[in-house]
Amino acid sequence: MPKRETPLLDQLESGPWPSFVSEMKRQSESRHAKENEVQYQIPVDVCDDLLGVLELSYKEGEVHWKHGGIVGVFGYGGGVIGRYCDQPQMFPGVAHFHTVRVNQPAAKYYKADFLRQLCDLWDFRGSGLTNMHGSTGDIVFLGTRTEQLEEIFFELTHNLNQDLGGSGSNLRTPECCLGESRCEWACYDSQELCYQLTMEYQDELHRPAFPYKFKFKFDACPNGCVASIARSDLSFIGTWRDEIRIDQEAVAAYAGGEISPNGGAHAGKDWGPFDLQKEVIDLCPTECMWMEDGKLKINDKECTRCMHCLNVMPRALRIGNDRGLSILVGAKAPILDGAQMGSLLVPFIKAEEPYDEIKEVIENIWDWWMEEGKNRERIGETMKRMGFQRLLEVTGIPPMPQHVQEPRTNPYIFWKEEEVPGGWDRDIADYRSRHQK
Amino acid sequence: MAVVEFKGNQFEVDEDGFLQRFEDWNPEWVEYVKESEGIKELTDEHKKVIEFLQDYYKKNGIAPMVRILSKVTGFKLKHIYELFPSGPGKGACKMAGLPKPTGCV
């Protein structure tokens, strides 16, 4: 039995969704029962005290963690989020309650064996509570004491061959969609690129050197299963530049009702028989599809590769064979100057090992932002302040119509002095010789 | 708040071991902290970093960005970590007596 009354939290044990309260109580019971005779290195009742402080917050409608917290491991400037309870006498089990970010394998494939080792370590040196996973991607160990941090880090690196994730003004832990591992739309190996760039930029990840945080995310197609366009400063989104491959027999099978549209995603409701005209052709954003003699035709030159037709008819339509990715820059949450999604910088780049072209784009952006970025200014804000044109100049990318959704409507256009015959140095006397005052 | 005693000095610190008041700093604070920050011997390079951080803080009321620290001292970030294993924030700023870094750390 937990050591405190938690009447408000107890209400969250009912209902069909898995209850975090029930799970935390189970963990509390397991710790008190000393299953497996673990020599707990932090208070046995850490879960009880966490439930206790949470119950208090439910009652008062206020958080009970102190401001900030600076803890870590030697050699690194991030990876651990320090946290202290503001009622340590009442809840000594969570007086320290630091979070450890552990770098996860790309797309989060695990073996039970590995997870078991992680859990053994965390039961022993932490609360046994986790977040699988943080929204950036990390495995999150929730709650331990300062003295345990180096111990955990030693164990992770020496026995589990596993490193910490990122925190602070640095490159945060990259993450990707599951890519080619089990998706027929993957236009590049998003896991491999995610892994390779994580390894390449370990220094930037572990030792904050940037004006502010910086995130990579890798989507293998425009469906955006890891939401890179919204949640990463540098977003890598797979695409192709040749033709969509059409299997006309399968198209006929869809039209004839033999294969359910969208892989059966809408089977929960009766939407009537599949209507190829209505559900595909009429919904194509560029209207570049049509039927001709019972065959589906696509004018690929006009296709923007939005994925809709492929999503509806996965067994009939396939991505092209000339594949690569687009790079978009600047996504961020609202603080300080408003939310942004990624803006298209590189329309198409090949994603082939050793990824030198991609690294060049990354490093050019970093060189610029590290020099020009203000304290706690995301790259998206630097772009707004200094202009998209500066970003193009520092990355050596020529401006092209694909860089804008629409041309500017105001006429406040800057010209470089060398572009204007005669330059900026003018003599008013010369002007007066032709125009009286 | 905890109070630590070292060679007749009293320092008021928070849970993370940061000084509560910059004015309480004196050279013995550095002696007291160095071990917990993984530093055996203080060198002139350590002192150069600490002095710059203090000057900058006195003038500007904030800690400098990492880039500025590197530029002014001439030490690359890698070298700053060699001097201060927990880095410029937790290591050097703490020893210099600056307030604890904040934000999404």
Coordinates of N, CA and C in Angstrom, one line a residue, chain A residues 178-311:
Chain A
L178 N 10.5 5.5 -38.8 CA 11.1 4.2 -38.9 C 11.6 3.9 -40.3
G179 N 11.3 4.8 -41.3 CA 12.0 4.7 -42.6 C 11.9 3.4 -43.3
E180 N 13.0 3.0 -43.9 CA 13.0 1.8 -44.7 C 12.8 0.5 -43.9
S181 N 12.9 0.6 -42.6 CA 12.8 -0.6 -41.8 C 11.4 -1.2 -42.0
R182 N 10.3 -0.5 -42.1 CA 9.1 -1.1 -42.4 C 8.1 0.0 -43.0
C183 N 8.5 0.6 -44.0 CA 7.6 1.5 -44.8 C 8.0 1.6 -46.2
E184 N 7.0 1.3 -47.1 CA 7.3 1.3 -48.5 C 7.5 2.7 -49.1
W185 N 7.2 3.7 -48.4 CA 7.4 5.1 -48.9 C 8.7 5.8 -48.6
A186 N 9.5 5.1 -47.8 CA 10.8 5.7 -47.4 C 11.6 6.1 -48.6
C187 N 12.0 7.3 -48.7 CA 12.8 7.8 -49.9 C 14.3 7.8 -49.6
Y188 N 14.6 7.5 -48.4 CA 16.0 7.4 -48.0 C 16.1 6.6 -46.7
D189 N 17.2 6.2 -46.2 CA 17.4 5.4 -45.0 C 17.4 6.4 -43.8
S190 N 16.3 6.8 -43.3 CA 16.2 7.9 -42.3 C 16.9 7.5 -41.0
Q191 N 16.8 6.2 -40.7 CA 17.5 5.7 -39.5 C 19.0 5.8 -39.6
E192 N 19.5 5.5 -40.8 CA 21.0 5.5 -41.0 C 21.5 6.9 -41.0
L193 N 20.8 7.8 -41.6 CA 21.2 9.2 -41.6 C 21.1 9.8 -40.2
C194 N 20.1 9.5 -39.5 CA 19.9 9.9 -38.1 C 21.1 9.4 -37.3
Y195 N 21.4 8.2 -37.4 CA 22.5 7.6 -36.6 C 23.8 8.2 -37.0
Q196 N 24.1 8.3 -38.3 CA 25.4 8.8 -38.8 C 25.6 10.2 -38.3
L197 N 24.5 11.1 -38.4 CA 24.7 12.5 -38.0 C 24.8 12.6 -36.5
T198 N 24.1 11.7 -35.8 CA 24.2 11.7 -34.3 C 25.7 11.4 -33.9
M199 N 26.3 10.4 -34.6 CA 27.7 10.1 -34.2 C 28.6 11.2 -34.7
E200 N 28.4 11.7 -35.9 CA 29.3 12.8 -36.4 C 29.4 14.0 -35.5
Y201 N 28.2 14.3 -34.9 CA 28.2 15.6 -34.1 C 28.0 15.3 -32.6
Q202 N 28.7 14.3 -32.1 CA 28.7 14.0 -30.7 C 29.2 15.2 -29.9
D203 N 30.2 15.9 -30.3 CA 30.7 17.0 -29.5 C 29.7 18.1 -29.4
E204 N 29.0 18.4 -30.5 CA 28.0 19.4 -30.5 C 26.8 19.0 -29.7
L205 N 26.6 17.7 -29.5 CA 25.5 17.2 -28.7 C 25.8 17.3 -27.2
H206 N 27.0 17.0 -26.9 CA 27.3 16.9 -25.4 C 27.8 18.1 -24.8
R207 N 28.4 19.0 -25.6 CA 29.0 20.2 -25.0 C 28.4 21.5 -25.7
P208 N 27.4 22.1 -25.0 CA 26.7 23.3 -25.5 C 27.7 24.3 -26.0
A209 N 27.6 24.6 -27.3 CA 28.5 25.7 -27.9 C 27.6 26.6 -28.8
F210 N 26.3 26.4 -28.8 CA 25.5 27.2 -29.7 C 24.8 28.4 -28.9
P211 N 24.2 29.3 -29.7 CA 23.5 30.4 -29.1 C 22.2 29.8 -28.4
Y212 N 21.7 28.7 -28.9 CA 20.5 28.1 -28.3 C 20.4 26.7 -28.7
K213 N 19.3 26.0 -28.4 CA 19.1 24.6 -28.8 C 19.0 24.5 -30.3
F214 N 19.3 23.3 -30.8 CA 19.2 23.0 -32.2 C 18.8 21.5 -32.4
K215 N 17.8 21.3 -33.2 CA 17.3 19.9 -33.4 C 17.3 19.4 -34.8
F216 N 17.7 18.2 -35.0 CA 17.6 17.5 -36.3 C 16.4 16.5 -36.2
K217 N 15.6 16.4 -37.3 CA 14.7 15.3 -37.4 C 14.6 14.8 -38.8
F218 N 14.4 13.5 -39.0 CA 14.5 12.9 -40.3 C 13.2 12.2 -40.7
D219 N 12.4 12.7 -41.6 CA 11.3 12.1 -42.1 C 11.6 11.5 -43.5
A220 N 11.3 10.2 -43.7 CA 11.7 9.6 -45.0 C 10.8 9.9 -46.1
C221 N 9.6 10.6 -45.8 CA 8.7 11.0 -46.9 C 7.9 12.2 -46.4
P222 N 7.2 12.9 -47.2 CA 6.4 14.1 -46.8 C 5.3 13.8 -45.8
N223 N 4.9 12.5 -45.5 CA 3.9 12.3 -44.5 C 4.3 12.8 -43.1
G224 N 5.6 12.8 -42.9 CA 6.1 13.5 -41.7 C 5.8 12.7 -40.4
C225 N 6.1 11.5 -40.3 CA 5.8 10.7 -39.1 C 6.6 11.0 -37.9
V226 N 7.7 11.8 -38.0 CA 8.4 12.3 -36.9 C 8.2 13.8 -36.7
A227 N 7.4 14.4 -37.6 CA 7.0 15.8 -37.5 C 8.2 16.7 -37.6
S228 N 9.1 16.4 -38.4 CA 10.3 17.2 -38.5 C 10.1 18.6 -38.9
I229 N 9.1 18.8 -39.8 CA 8.8 20.2 -40.3 C 8.3 21.1 -39.2
A230 N 7.8 20.5 -38.1 CA 7.3 21.4 -37.0 C 8.2 21.3 -35.8
R231 N 9.0 20.3 -35.6 CA 9.7 20.1 -34.4 C 11.2 20.0 -34.5
S232 N 11.8 20.5 -35.6 CA 13.2 20.5 -35.7 C 13.7 21.7 -36.4
D233 N 14.8 22.3 -35.9 CA 15.4 23.4 -36.6 C 15.9 23.1 -38.0
L234 N 16.4 21.8 -38.1 CA 16.8 21.4 -39.4 C 16.0 20.1 -39.7
S235 N 15.2 20.2 -40.8 CA 14.2 19.1 -41.1 C 14.6 18.4 -42.4
F236 N 14.7 17.1 -42.3 CA 15.2 16.4 -43.5 C 14.0 15.5 -44.0
I237 N 13.4 15.8 -45.1 CA 12.2 15.2 -45.6 C 12.4 14.5 -46.9
G238 N 12.3 13.2 -47.0 CA 12.5 12.4 -48.2 C 11.5 12.8 -49.3
T239 N 12.0 12.6 -50.5 CA 11.2 12.8 -51.7 C 11.8 12.1 -52.9
W240 N 11.2 12.3 -54.1 CA 11.8 11.7 -55.3 C 11.6 12.7 -56.4
R241 N 12.3 12.6 -57.5 CA 12.2 13.6 -58.6 C 11.9 13.0 -59.9
D242 N 11.6 11.7 -60.0 CA 11.2 11.1 -61.3 C 9.7 10.8 -61.2
E243 N 9.3 9.7 -61.9 CA 7.8 9.5 -61.9 C 7.3 8.6 -60.8
I244 N 6.1 8.8 -60.4 CA 5.4 7.8 -59.6 C 5.2 6.6 -60.4
R245 N 5.5 5.4 -59.8 CA 5.3 4.1 -60.5 C 3.9 3.6 -60.3
I246 N 3.3 3.4 -61.5 CA 1.8 3.0 -61.4 C 1.7 1.5 -61.8
D247 N 1.0 0.8 -61.0 CA 0.6 -0.6 -61.4 C -0.9 -0.6 -61.8
Q248 N -1.1 -0.5 -63.1 CA -2.5 -0.3 -63.6 C -3.4 -1.4 -63.1
E249 N -3.0 -2.6 -63.0 CA -3.8 -3.7 -62.6 C -4.3 -3.5 -61.2
A250 N -3.4 -3.0 -60.3 CA -3.8 -2.7 -58.9 C -4.7 -1.5 -58.9
V251 N -4.5 -0.6 -59.8 CA -5.4 0.6 -59.8 C -6.8 0.0 -60.1
A252 N -6.9 -0.9 -61.1 CA -8.2 -1.4 -61.5 C -8.8 -2.2 -60.3
A253 N -8.0 -2.9 -59.5 CA -8.5 -3.6 -58.4 C -9.0 -2.7 -57.3
Y254 N -8.4 -1.5 -57.1 CA -8.9 -0.5 -56.2 C -10.3 0.0 -56.7
A255 N -10.3 0.3 -58.0 CA -11.5 0.9 -58.6 C -12.7 -0.2 -58.5
G256 N -12.3 -1.4 -58.7 CA -13.3 -2.5 -58.6 C -13.7 -2.9 -57.2
G257 N -13.1 -2.3 -56.2 CA -13.5 -2.6 -54.8 C -12.8 -3.9 -54.3
E258 N -11.8 -4.4 -55.0 CA -11.1 -5.6 -54.5 C -10.1 -5.3 -53.4
I259 N -9.5 -4.0 -53.4 CA -8.6 -3.6 -52.3 C -9.2 -2.4 -51.6
S260 N -9.1 -2.4 -50.3 CA -9.7 -1.2 -49.6 C -8.7 -0.1 -49.7
P261 N -9.3 1.1 -49.9 CA -8.4 2.3 -50.0 C -7.7 2.6 -48.7
N262 N -6.6 3.3 -48.7 CA -5.9 3.8 -47.5 C -5.5 2.6 -46.6
G263 N -5.3 1.4 -47.2 CA -4.9 0.3 -46.4 C -6.0 -0.1 -45.4
G264 N -7.2 0.3 -45.7 CA -8.3 0.0 -44.7 C -8.4 1.0 -43.6
A265 N -7.8 2.1 -43.6 CA -7.7 3.0 -42.5 C -9.1 3.6 -42.1
H266 N -10.0 3.6 -43.0 CA -11.3 4.2 -42.7 C -12.4 3.1 -42.6
A267 N -12.0 1.9 -42.3 CA -12.9 0.8 -42.3 C -13.9 0.9 -41.2
G268 N -13.7 1.8 -40.2 CA -14.6 1.9 -39.0 C -15.9 2.6 -39.4
K269 N -16.0 3.2 -40.6 CA -17.2 3.9 -40.9 C -17.6 3.6 -42.4
D270 N -18.9 3.5 -42.7 CA -19.3 3.3 -44.1 C -19.2 4.5 -44.9
W271 N -18.2 4.6 -45.8 CA -18.0 5.8 -46.6 C -18.5 5.5 -48.0
G272 N -19.2 4.4 -48.2 CA -19.6 4.0 -49.6 C -18.5 3.3 -50.3
P273 N -18.8 2.8 -51.5 CA -17.8 2.1 -52.3 C -16.7 3.2 -52.7
F274 N -15.5 2.7 -52.9 CA -14.4 3.5 -53.3 C -14.6 4.2 -54.6
D275 N -14.5 5.5 -54.6 CA -14.7 6.3 -55.9 C -13.4 7.0 -56.2
L276 N -12.7 6.4 -57.2 CA -11.3 6.8 -57.5 C -11.3 8.3 -58.0
Q277 N -12.3 8.6 -58.7 CA -12.4 10.0 -59.2 C -12.5 11.0 -58.0
K278 N -13.4 10.7 -57.1 CA -13.8 11.6 -56.0 C -12.6 11.6 -54.9
E279 N -12.1 10.4 -54.7 CA -11.2 10.3 -53.5 C -9.7 10.5 -53.9
V280 N -9.4 10.4 -55.2 CA -8.0 10.6 -55.6 C -7.9 11.8 -56.6
I281 N -8.5 11.6 -57.7 CA -8.2 12.5 -58.8 C -8.7 13.9 -58.5
D282 N -9.9 14.0 -57.9 CA -10.5 15.3 -57.5 C -9.8 15.9 -56.3
L283 N -9.0 15.2 -55.6 CA -8.4 15.7 -54.4 C -6.9 16.0 -54.6
C284 N -6.4 15.7 -55.8 CA -5.0 16.0 -56.1 C -4.8 17.5 -56.1
P285 N -3.9 18.0 -55.3 CA -3.8 19.5 -55.1 C -3.4 20.2 -56.4
T286 N -2.7 19.5 -57.3 CA -2.3 20.2 -58.5 C -3.1 19.8 -59.7
E287 N -4.1 18.9 -59.5 CA -5.0 18.4 -60.5 C -4.2 17.8 -61.7
C288 N -3.2 17.0 -61.4 CA -2.4 16.5 -62.4 C -2.6 15.0 -62.7
M289 N -3.8 14.5 -62.3 CA -4.2 13.1 -62.5 C -5.4 13.0 -63.3
W290 N -5.5 12.0 -64.1 CA -6.8 11.7 -64.9 C -6.9 10.2 -65.3
M291 N -8.0 9.8 -65.7 CA -8.2 8.5 -66.2 C -8.3 8.5 -67.7
E292 N -7.7 7.6 -68.4 CA -7.7 7.6 -69.8 C -7.8 6.1 -70.3
D293 N -8.8 5.7 -71.0 CA -9.0 4.3 -71.4 C -8.8 3.3 -70.2
G294 N -9.4 3.7 -69.1 CA -9.4 2.8 -67.9 C -8.1 2.8 -67.3
K295 N -7.1 3.7 -67.7 CA -5.8 3.7 -67.0 C -5.6 5.0 -66.3
L296 N -4.9 5.0 -65.1 CA -4.6 6.2 -64.4 C -3.4 6.9 -65.0
K297 N -3.5 8.1 -65.2 CA -2.4 8.9 -65.8 C -2.0 10.0 -64.8
I298 N -0.7 10.3 -64.7 CA -0.2 11.3 -63.8 C 0.8 12.2 -64.6
N299 N 0.6 13.5 -64.6 CA 1.5 14.4 -65.2 C 2.5 14.7 -64.1
D300 N 3.6 14.0 -64.1 CA 4.5 14.1 -62.9 C 5.2 15.4 -62.8
K301 N 5.3 16.1 -64.0 CA 6.0 17.5 -64.0 C 5.2 18.4 -63.0
E302 N 3.9 18.2 -62.9 CA 3.0 19.0 -62.1 C 2.8 18.5 -60.7
C303 N 3.3 17.3 -60.5 CA 3.1 16.7 -59.2 C 4.0 17.3 -58.1
T304 N 3.4 17.6 -56.9 CA 4.2 18.2 -55.9 C 4.5 17.1 -54.8
R305 N 4.3 15.9 -55.1 CA 4.6 14.8 -54.2 C 4.1 14.9 -52.8
C306 N 2.7 15.2 -52.8 CA 2.1 15.5 -51.5 C 1.8 14.1 -50.8
M307 N 1.9 13.0 -51.5 CA 1.6 11.7 -51.0 C 0.2 11.2 -51.0
H308 N -0.8 12.1 -51.3 CA -2.2 11.7 -51.2 C -2.5 10.4 -52.0
C309 N -2.2 10.5 -53.3 CA -2.6 9.3 -54.1 C -1.9 8.0 -53.6
L310 N -0.6 8.2 -53.2 CA 0.1 7.0 -52.7 C -0.6 6.5 -51.4
N311 N -0.9 7.4 -50.6 CA -1.5 7.1 -49.3 C -2.9 6.3 -49.5

